[in-house]
Short mmCIF file of N, CA and C in Angstrom, two decimals:
data_model
loop_
_atom_site.label_atom_id
_atom_site.label_comp_id
_atom_site.label_asym_id
_atom_site.label_seq_id
_atom_site.Cartn_x
_atom_site.Cartn_y
_atom_site.Cartn_z
N ILE A 1 0.84 -1.20 0.00
CA ILE A 1 0.00 0.00 0.00
C ILE A 1 0.88 1.26 0.00
N ASP A 2 2.04 1.17 0.64
CA ASP A 2 2.91 2.33 0.72
C ASP A 2 3.40 2.77 -0.66
N GLU A 3 3.66 1.81 -1.54
CA GLU A 3 4.12 2.14 -2.89
C GLU A 3 2.96 2.55 -3.80
N ALA A 4 1.77 2.05 -3.54
CA ALA A 4 0.63 2.31 -4.42
C ALA A 4 0.00 3.68 -4.22
N PHE A 5 0.12 4.22 -3.01
CA PHE A 5 -0.51 5.50 -2.69
C PHE A 5 0.52 6.61 -2.61
N ALA A 6 0.13 7.81 -3.00
CA ALA A 6 0.99 8.99 -2.93
C ALA A 6 0.85 9.60 -1.53
N PHE A 7 1.41 8.93 -0.52
CA PHE A 7 1.20 9.35 0.86
C PHE A 7 1.87 10.68 1.19
N GLU A 8 2.89 11.07 0.46
CA GLU A 8 3.48 12.41 0.66
C GLU A 8 2.42 13.46 0.34
N LEU A 9 1.76 13.27 -0.78
CA LEU A 9 0.69 14.19 -1.20
C LEU A 9 -0.47 14.14 -0.21
N TRP A 10 -0.88 12.94 0.19
CA TRP A 10 -1.98 12.79 1.13
C TRP A 10 -1.69 13.53 2.44
N THR A 11 -0.47 13.35 2.95
CA THR A 11 -0.10 13.99 4.21
C THR A 11 -0.19 15.51 4.10
N ARG A 12 0.41 16.06 3.05
CA ARG A 12 0.37 17.53 2.87
C ARG A 12 -1.06 18.03 2.72
N PHE A 13 -1.86 17.34 1.91
CA PHE A 13 -3.24 17.77 1.68
C PHE A 13 -4.07 17.71 2.96
N ILE A 14 -3.95 16.62 3.68
CA ILE A 14 -4.79 16.40 4.85
C ILE A 14 -4.50 17.41 5.96
N ILE A 15 -3.23 17.75 6.19
CA ILE A 15 -2.92 18.65 7.31
C ILE A 15 -2.65 20.08 6.87
N ARG A 16 -2.90 20.40 5.62
CA ARG A 16 -2.58 21.74 5.10
C ARG A 16 -3.09 22.85 6.00
N LYS A 17 -4.33 22.78 6.42
CA LYS A 17 -4.92 23.82 7.24
C LYS A 17 -4.28 23.90 8.63
N HIS A 18 -3.70 22.81 9.09
CA HIS A 18 -3.13 22.73 10.44
C HIS A 18 -1.61 22.56 10.43
N ARG A 19 -0.96 22.82 9.30
CA ARG A 19 0.47 22.50 9.18
C ARG A 19 1.33 23.19 10.23
N ARG A 20 0.94 24.36 10.67
CA ARG A 20 1.74 25.07 11.68
C ARG A 20 1.67 24.41 13.05
N GLU A 21 0.66 23.59 13.25
CA GLU A 21 0.52 22.90 14.52
C GLU A 21 1.38 21.64 14.60
N PHE A 22 1.96 21.24 13.46
CA PHE A 22 2.76 20.02 13.39
C PHE A 22 4.25 20.36 13.34
N THR A 23 5.01 19.69 14.17
CA THR A 23 6.47 19.81 14.07
C THR A 23 6.91 18.93 12.89
N ILE A 24 8.15 19.09 12.50
CA ILE A 24 8.68 18.24 11.43
C ILE A 24 8.61 16.77 11.85
N ARG A 25 8.96 16.49 13.09
CA ARG A 25 8.89 15.11 13.59
C ARG A 25 7.47 14.55 13.49
N GLN A 26 6.48 15.37 13.82
CA GLN A 26 5.08 14.91 13.76
C GLN A 26 4.63 14.69 12.32
N ARG A 27 5.09 15.51 11.40
CA ARG A 27 4.76 15.30 9.97
C ARG A 27 5.36 13.99 9.48
N VAL A 28 6.61 13.75 9.84
CA VAL A 28 7.28 12.50 9.45
C VAL A 28 6.55 11.31 10.06
N GLU A 29 6.13 11.43 11.30
CA GLU A 29 5.41 10.35 11.99
C GLU A 29 4.05 10.12 11.34
N MET A 30 3.36 11.18 10.95
CA MET A 30 2.08 11.01 10.27
C MET A 30 2.27 10.26 8.96
N ARG A 31 3.29 10.66 8.22
CA ARG A 31 3.59 9.98 6.94
C ARG A 31 3.90 8.50 7.17
N ARG A 32 4.56 8.21 8.27
CA ARG A 32 4.90 6.81 8.59
C ARG A 32 3.65 6.01 8.99
N LEU A 33 2.72 6.64 9.72
CA LEU A 33 1.53 5.95 10.22
C LEU A 33 0.41 5.82 9.20
N LEU A 34 0.36 6.72 8.25
CA LEU A 34 -0.77 6.77 7.30
C LEU A 34 -0.96 5.46 6.51
N PRO A 35 0.08 4.81 6.00
CA PRO A 35 -0.15 3.55 5.27
C PRO A 35 -0.82 2.47 6.13
N GLY A 36 -0.39 2.31 7.37
CA GLY A 36 -1.01 1.32 8.25
C GLY A 36 -2.45 1.66 8.57
N TYR A 37 -2.72 2.95 8.75
CA TYR A 37 -4.09 3.39 9.00
C TYR A 37 -4.97 3.06 7.79
N MET A 38 -4.48 3.40 6.59
CA MET A 38 -5.26 3.14 5.37
C MET A 38 -5.45 1.65 5.13
N ALA A 39 -4.41 0.86 5.37
CA ALA A 39 -4.52 -0.59 5.20
C ALA A 39 -5.60 -1.15 6.13
N GLY A 40 -5.59 -0.70 7.38
CA GLY A 40 -6.61 -1.15 8.33
C GLY A 40 -8.01 -0.75 7.90
N LEU A 41 -8.13 0.45 7.40
CA LEU A 41 -9.42 0.94 6.93
C LEU A 41 -9.93 0.12 5.74
N TYR A 42 -9.05 -0.15 4.79
CA TYR A 42 -9.46 -0.93 3.62
C TYR A 42 -9.83 -2.35 3.99
N VAL A 43 -9.09 -2.95 4.91
CA VAL A 43 -9.44 -4.31 5.34
C VAL A 43 -10.83 -4.31 5.97
N ARG A 44 -11.08 -3.32 6.84
CA ARG A 44 -12.39 -3.26 7.51
C ARG A 44 -13.52 -2.96 6.53
N GLN A 45 -13.28 -2.10 5.55
CA GLN A 45 -14.34 -1.68 4.64
C GLN A 45 -14.55 -2.62 3.46
N PHE A 46 -13.46 -2.97 2.77
CA PHE A 46 -13.61 -3.70 1.51
C PHE A 46 -13.52 -5.21 1.66
N ASP A 47 -12.80 -5.70 2.64
CA ASP A 47 -12.65 -7.13 2.80
C ASP A 47 -13.86 -7.77 3.46
N ARG A 48 -14.60 -6.99 4.18
CA ARG A 48 -15.71 -7.50 4.97
C ARG A 48 -16.76 -8.16 4.07
N GLY A 49 -16.83 -9.47 4.15
CA GLY A 49 -17.89 -10.19 3.45
C GLY A 49 -17.74 -10.31 1.95
N MET A 50 -16.62 -9.96 1.39
CA MET A 50 -16.47 -10.06 -0.06
C MET A 50 -16.27 -11.50 -0.47
N ARG A 51 -17.07 -11.92 -1.40
CA ARG A 51 -16.98 -13.28 -1.92
C ARG A 51 -16.36 -13.30 -3.31
N LYS A 52 -16.47 -12.20 -4.03
CA LYS A 52 -15.99 -12.13 -5.41
C LYS A 52 -14.97 -11.00 -5.55
N ARG A 53 -14.14 -11.13 -6.55
CA ARG A 53 -13.17 -10.08 -6.86
C ARG A 53 -13.90 -8.87 -7.45
N PRO A 54 -13.34 -7.68 -7.27
CA PRO A 54 -13.95 -6.49 -7.88
C PRO A 54 -13.78 -6.53 -9.39
N THR A 55 -14.67 -5.85 -10.08
CA THR A 55 -14.59 -5.69 -11.52
C THR A 55 -13.91 -4.35 -11.81
N VAL A 56 -12.90 -4.38 -12.65
CA VAL A 56 -12.16 -3.16 -12.98
C VAL A 56 -12.56 -2.72 -14.39
N GLY A 57 -12.98 -1.46 -14.51
CA GLY A 57 -13.39 -0.91 -15.80
C GLY A 57 -12.23 -0.31 -16.56
N ARG A 58 -12.54 0.30 -17.69
CA ARG A 58 -11.53 0.93 -18.53
C ARG A 58 -11.08 2.25 -17.92
N PRO A 59 -9.77 2.42 -17.74
CA PRO A 59 -9.26 3.69 -17.20
C PRO A 59 -9.64 4.88 -18.10
N GLN A 60 -9.92 6.01 -17.49
CA GLN A 60 -10.32 7.22 -18.21
C GLN A 60 -9.44 8.38 -17.77
N GLY A 61 -8.96 9.16 -18.73
CA GLY A 61 -8.15 10.33 -18.40
C GLY A 61 -8.99 11.45 -17.83
N VAL A 62 -8.50 12.06 -16.76
CA VAL A 62 -9.14 13.21 -16.14
C VAL A 62 -8.04 14.22 -15.87
N ARG A 63 -8.00 15.30 -16.65
CA ARG A 63 -6.91 16.28 -16.56
C ARG A 63 -5.58 15.55 -16.65
N MET A 64 -4.72 15.69 -15.64
CA MET A 64 -3.42 15.01 -15.70
C MET A 64 -3.43 13.67 -14.96
N ASP A 65 -4.60 13.21 -14.58
CA ASP A 65 -4.75 11.96 -13.84
C ASP A 65 -5.51 10.94 -14.67
N VAL A 66 -5.52 9.72 -14.16
CA VAL A 66 -6.32 8.65 -14.75
C VAL A 66 -7.27 8.17 -13.66
N ARG A 67 -8.51 7.99 -14.03
CA ARG A 67 -9.51 7.46 -13.10
C ARG A 67 -9.79 6.02 -13.49
N VAL A 68 -9.67 5.11 -12.52
CA VAL A 68 -9.90 3.69 -12.78
C VAL A 68 -11.17 3.27 -12.05
N PRO A 69 -12.26 3.07 -12.80
CA PRO A 69 -13.51 2.65 -12.15
C PRO A 69 -13.44 1.18 -11.75
N THR A 70 -13.93 0.91 -10.55
CA THR A 70 -13.93 -0.45 -10.01
C THR A 70 -15.28 -0.67 -9.34
N CYS A 71 -15.74 -1.89 -9.39
CA CYS A 71 -17.02 -2.21 -8.76
C CYS A 71 -16.80 -3.38 -7.81
N TYR A 72 -17.04 -3.14 -6.52
CA TYR A 72 -16.90 -4.18 -5.51
C TYR A 72 -18.26 -4.81 -5.25
N PRO A 73 -18.39 -6.12 -5.48
CA PRO A 73 -19.68 -6.77 -5.23
C PRO A 73 -19.97 -6.83 -3.74
N GLY A 74 -21.16 -6.43 -3.38
CA GLY A 74 -21.55 -6.41 -1.97
C GLY A 74 -22.22 -7.70 -1.55
N ARG A 75 -22.21 -7.93 -0.25
CA ARG A 75 -22.87 -9.12 0.31
C ARG A 75 -24.36 -9.12 0.05
N ASN A 76 -24.94 -7.93 0.12
CA ASN A 76 -26.38 -7.80 0.01
C ASN A 76 -26.86 -7.68 -1.44
N GLY A 77 -25.96 -7.94 -2.40
CA GLY A 77 -26.33 -7.87 -3.80
C GLY A 77 -26.17 -6.50 -4.42
N ARG A 78 -25.89 -5.48 -3.60
CA ARG A 78 -25.66 -4.13 -4.13
C ARG A 78 -24.17 -3.91 -4.28
N ASP A 79 -23.77 -3.48 -5.45
CA ASP A 79 -22.36 -3.24 -5.72
C ASP A 79 -21.93 -1.88 -5.20
N LEU A 80 -20.65 -1.77 -4.86
CA LEU A 80 -20.08 -0.52 -4.38
C LEU A 80 -19.15 0.04 -5.45
N PRO A 81 -19.54 1.16 -6.08
CA PRO A 81 -18.66 1.76 -7.10
C PRO A 81 -17.51 2.53 -6.45
N VAL A 82 -16.29 2.22 -6.87
CA VAL A 82 -15.10 2.88 -6.35
C VAL A 82 -14.27 3.33 -7.56
N HIS A 83 -13.85 4.58 -7.54
CA HIS A 83 -12.99 5.11 -8.60
C HIS A 83 -11.65 5.49 -7.99
N TRP A 84 -10.58 4.91 -8.52
CA TRP A 84 -9.23 5.18 -8.06
C TRP A 84 -8.65 6.28 -8.95
N ARG A 85 -8.24 7.37 -8.37
CA ARG A 85 -7.62 8.47 -9.13
C ARG A 85 -6.11 8.30 -9.02
N VAL A 86 -5.48 8.11 -10.17
CA VAL A 86 -4.07 7.76 -10.22
C VAL A 86 -3.30 8.83 -10.99
N ARG A 87 -2.07 9.11 -10.51
CA ARG A 87 -1.20 10.10 -11.17
C ARG A 87 0.22 9.53 -11.20
N ILE A 88 0.94 9.85 -12.25
CA ILE A 88 2.35 9.47 -12.32
C ILE A 88 3.13 10.49 -11.49
N ILE A 89 3.82 9.99 -10.45
CA ILE A 89 4.63 10.83 -9.57
C ILE A 89 6.02 10.20 -9.51
N ARG A 90 7.01 10.99 -9.92
CA ARG A 90 8.39 10.50 -9.98
C ARG A 90 8.50 9.16 -10.69
N GLY A 91 7.79 9.06 -11.82
CA GLY A 91 7.89 7.88 -12.66
C GLY A 91 7.06 6.68 -12.23
N ARG A 92 6.26 6.82 -11.17
CA ARG A 92 5.42 5.71 -10.68
C ARG A 92 3.97 6.11 -10.64
N ALA A 93 3.10 5.22 -11.05
CA ALA A 93 1.65 5.44 -10.92
C ALA A 93 1.28 5.27 -9.45
N GLN A 94 0.65 6.32 -8.88
CA GLN A 94 0.25 6.28 -7.48
C GLN A 94 -1.17 6.79 -7.31
N VAL A 95 -1.88 6.22 -6.35
CA VAL A 95 -3.25 6.63 -6.04
C VAL A 95 -3.19 7.96 -5.29
N ILE A 96 -3.91 8.97 -5.85
CA ILE A 96 -3.96 10.26 -5.17
C ILE A 96 -5.33 10.52 -4.54
N ASP A 97 -6.32 9.72 -4.90
CA ASP A 97 -7.63 9.83 -4.25
C ASP A 97 -8.43 8.58 -4.58
N VAL A 98 -9.41 8.32 -3.76
CA VAL A 98 -10.34 7.22 -3.95
C VAL A 98 -11.73 7.81 -3.81
N MET A 99 -12.54 7.63 -4.83
CA MET A 99 -13.92 8.12 -4.79
C MET A 99 -14.81 6.91 -4.50
N VAL A 100 -15.45 6.93 -3.34
CA VAL A 100 -16.34 5.84 -2.95
C VAL A 100 -17.76 6.35 -3.05
N ALA A 101 -18.52 5.75 -3.94
CA ALA A 101 -19.91 6.16 -4.18
C ALA A 101 -19.99 7.68 -4.42
N GLY A 102 -19.01 8.22 -5.14
CA GLY A 102 -19.02 9.62 -5.51
C GLY A 102 -18.41 10.57 -4.50
N THR A 103 -17.92 10.06 -3.37
CA THR A 103 -17.35 10.92 -2.33
C THR A 103 -15.83 10.78 -2.33
N SER A 104 -15.14 11.91 -2.32
CA SER A 104 -13.68 11.93 -2.29
C SER A 104 -13.18 11.49 -0.92
N PHE A 105 -12.41 10.41 -0.91
CA PHE A 105 -11.91 9.87 0.34
C PHE A 105 -10.89 10.78 0.99
N ILE A 106 -10.02 11.38 0.19
CA ILE A 106 -8.99 12.25 0.75
C ILE A 106 -9.64 13.50 1.38
N GLN A 107 -10.69 14.00 0.75
CA GLN A 107 -11.41 15.15 1.31
C GLN A 107 -12.11 14.75 2.61
N LEU A 108 -12.71 13.58 2.62
CA LEU A 108 -13.39 13.07 3.81
C LEU A 108 -12.40 12.91 4.98
N LYS A 109 -11.21 12.35 4.69
CA LYS A 109 -10.20 12.17 5.73
C LYS A 109 -9.67 13.52 6.21
N ARG A 110 -9.55 14.48 5.31
CA ARG A 110 -9.09 15.82 5.70
C ARG A 110 -10.06 16.41 6.74
N GLU A 111 -11.36 16.29 6.48
CA GLU A 111 -12.36 16.82 7.40
C GLU A 111 -12.36 16.06 8.72
N GLU A 112 -12.30 14.74 8.63
CA GLU A 112 -12.29 13.91 9.84
C GLU A 112 -11.05 14.19 10.69
N PHE A 113 -9.89 14.23 10.06
CA PHE A 113 -8.64 14.46 10.80
C PHE A 113 -8.58 15.88 11.34
N SER A 114 -9.15 16.82 10.63
CA SER A 114 -9.19 18.20 11.11
C SER A 114 -9.96 18.28 12.43
N ALA A 115 -11.06 17.55 12.51
CA ALA A 115 -11.85 17.52 13.75
C ALA A 115 -11.04 16.89 14.88
N VAL A 116 -10.29 15.83 14.58
CA VAL A 116 -9.45 15.20 15.60
C VAL A 116 -8.38 16.18 16.07
N ILE A 117 -7.75 16.89 15.13
CA ILE A 117 -6.71 17.86 15.48
C ILE A 117 -7.29 18.97 16.36
N GLN A 118 -8.49 19.45 16.02
CA GLN A 118 -9.11 20.52 16.82
C GLN A 118 -9.40 20.06 18.24
N ARG A 119 -9.80 18.80 18.39
CA ARG A 119 -10.12 18.27 19.73
C ARG A 119 -8.89 17.85 20.51
N ARG A 120 -7.94 17.18 19.82
CA ARG A 120 -6.84 16.51 20.53
C ARG A 120 -5.44 16.98 20.12
N GLY A 121 -5.35 17.85 19.13
CA GLY A 121 -4.05 18.34 18.68
C GLY A 121 -3.35 17.36 17.75
N ALA A 122 -2.15 17.75 17.32
CA ALA A 122 -1.37 16.93 16.38
C ALA A 122 -1.04 15.56 16.99
N GLU A 123 -0.62 15.54 18.24
CA GLU A 123 -0.30 14.26 18.90
C GLU A 123 -1.54 13.38 19.00
N GLY A 124 -2.69 13.99 19.20
CA GLY A 124 -3.94 13.24 19.25
C GLY A 124 -4.24 12.57 17.92
N LEU A 125 -3.95 13.26 16.82
CA LEU A 125 -4.15 12.65 15.50
C LEU A 125 -3.19 11.48 15.32
N LEU A 126 -1.95 11.65 15.71
CA LEU A 126 -0.98 10.56 15.60
C LEU A 126 -1.42 9.35 16.43
N ASP A 127 -1.94 9.60 17.62
CA ASP A 127 -2.47 8.51 18.45
C ASP A 127 -3.63 7.82 17.74
N HIS A 128 -4.53 8.60 17.13
CA HIS A 128 -5.68 8.08 16.40
C HIS A 128 -5.22 7.16 15.26
N LEU A 129 -4.24 7.64 14.47
CA LEU A 129 -3.72 6.84 13.35
C LEU A 129 -3.09 5.55 13.85
N SER A 130 -2.36 5.64 14.94
CA SER A 130 -1.70 4.47 15.51
C SER A 130 -2.72 3.45 16.02
N GLU A 131 -3.75 3.93 16.69
CA GLU A 131 -4.78 3.05 17.24
C GLU A 131 -5.56 2.32 16.16
N LYS A 132 -5.84 3.00 15.05
CA LYS A 132 -6.68 2.44 13.99
C LYS A 132 -5.90 1.70 12.91
N GLY A 133 -4.57 1.77 12.96
CA GLY A 133 -3.75 1.16 11.93
C GLY A 133 -3.46 -0.30 12.18
N LEU A 134 -2.96 -0.95 11.14
CA LEU A 134 -2.54 -2.35 11.27
C LEU A 134 -1.14 -2.43 11.83
#
């Protein structure tokens, strides 16, 4: 997951509004914890009850990115549409966002983490990532 996602970009985007509240050490620690947090989240969300492999559609260009539509079959017979937004960064294709049922995951995490930072500070966010990660 660490190689597949552009976690440098994710880290900067997610804490942009609160960057002054983070020391360099805390930014490095967030970058280190984010892959485990995301892996745990994906295991809990996508692995739960899946009996079939997802269907991957034809990639489509969107500005300087490529969007890869995927459909995850649900237990209840309803499929979950997921679009992976991919960009070439330093010669490697990396995920820069995931759209789940039309909602930007990176934007959702930015809002969620911002609320954690407001309540518990930068160290509180790091604790949150550590607790929820694999």
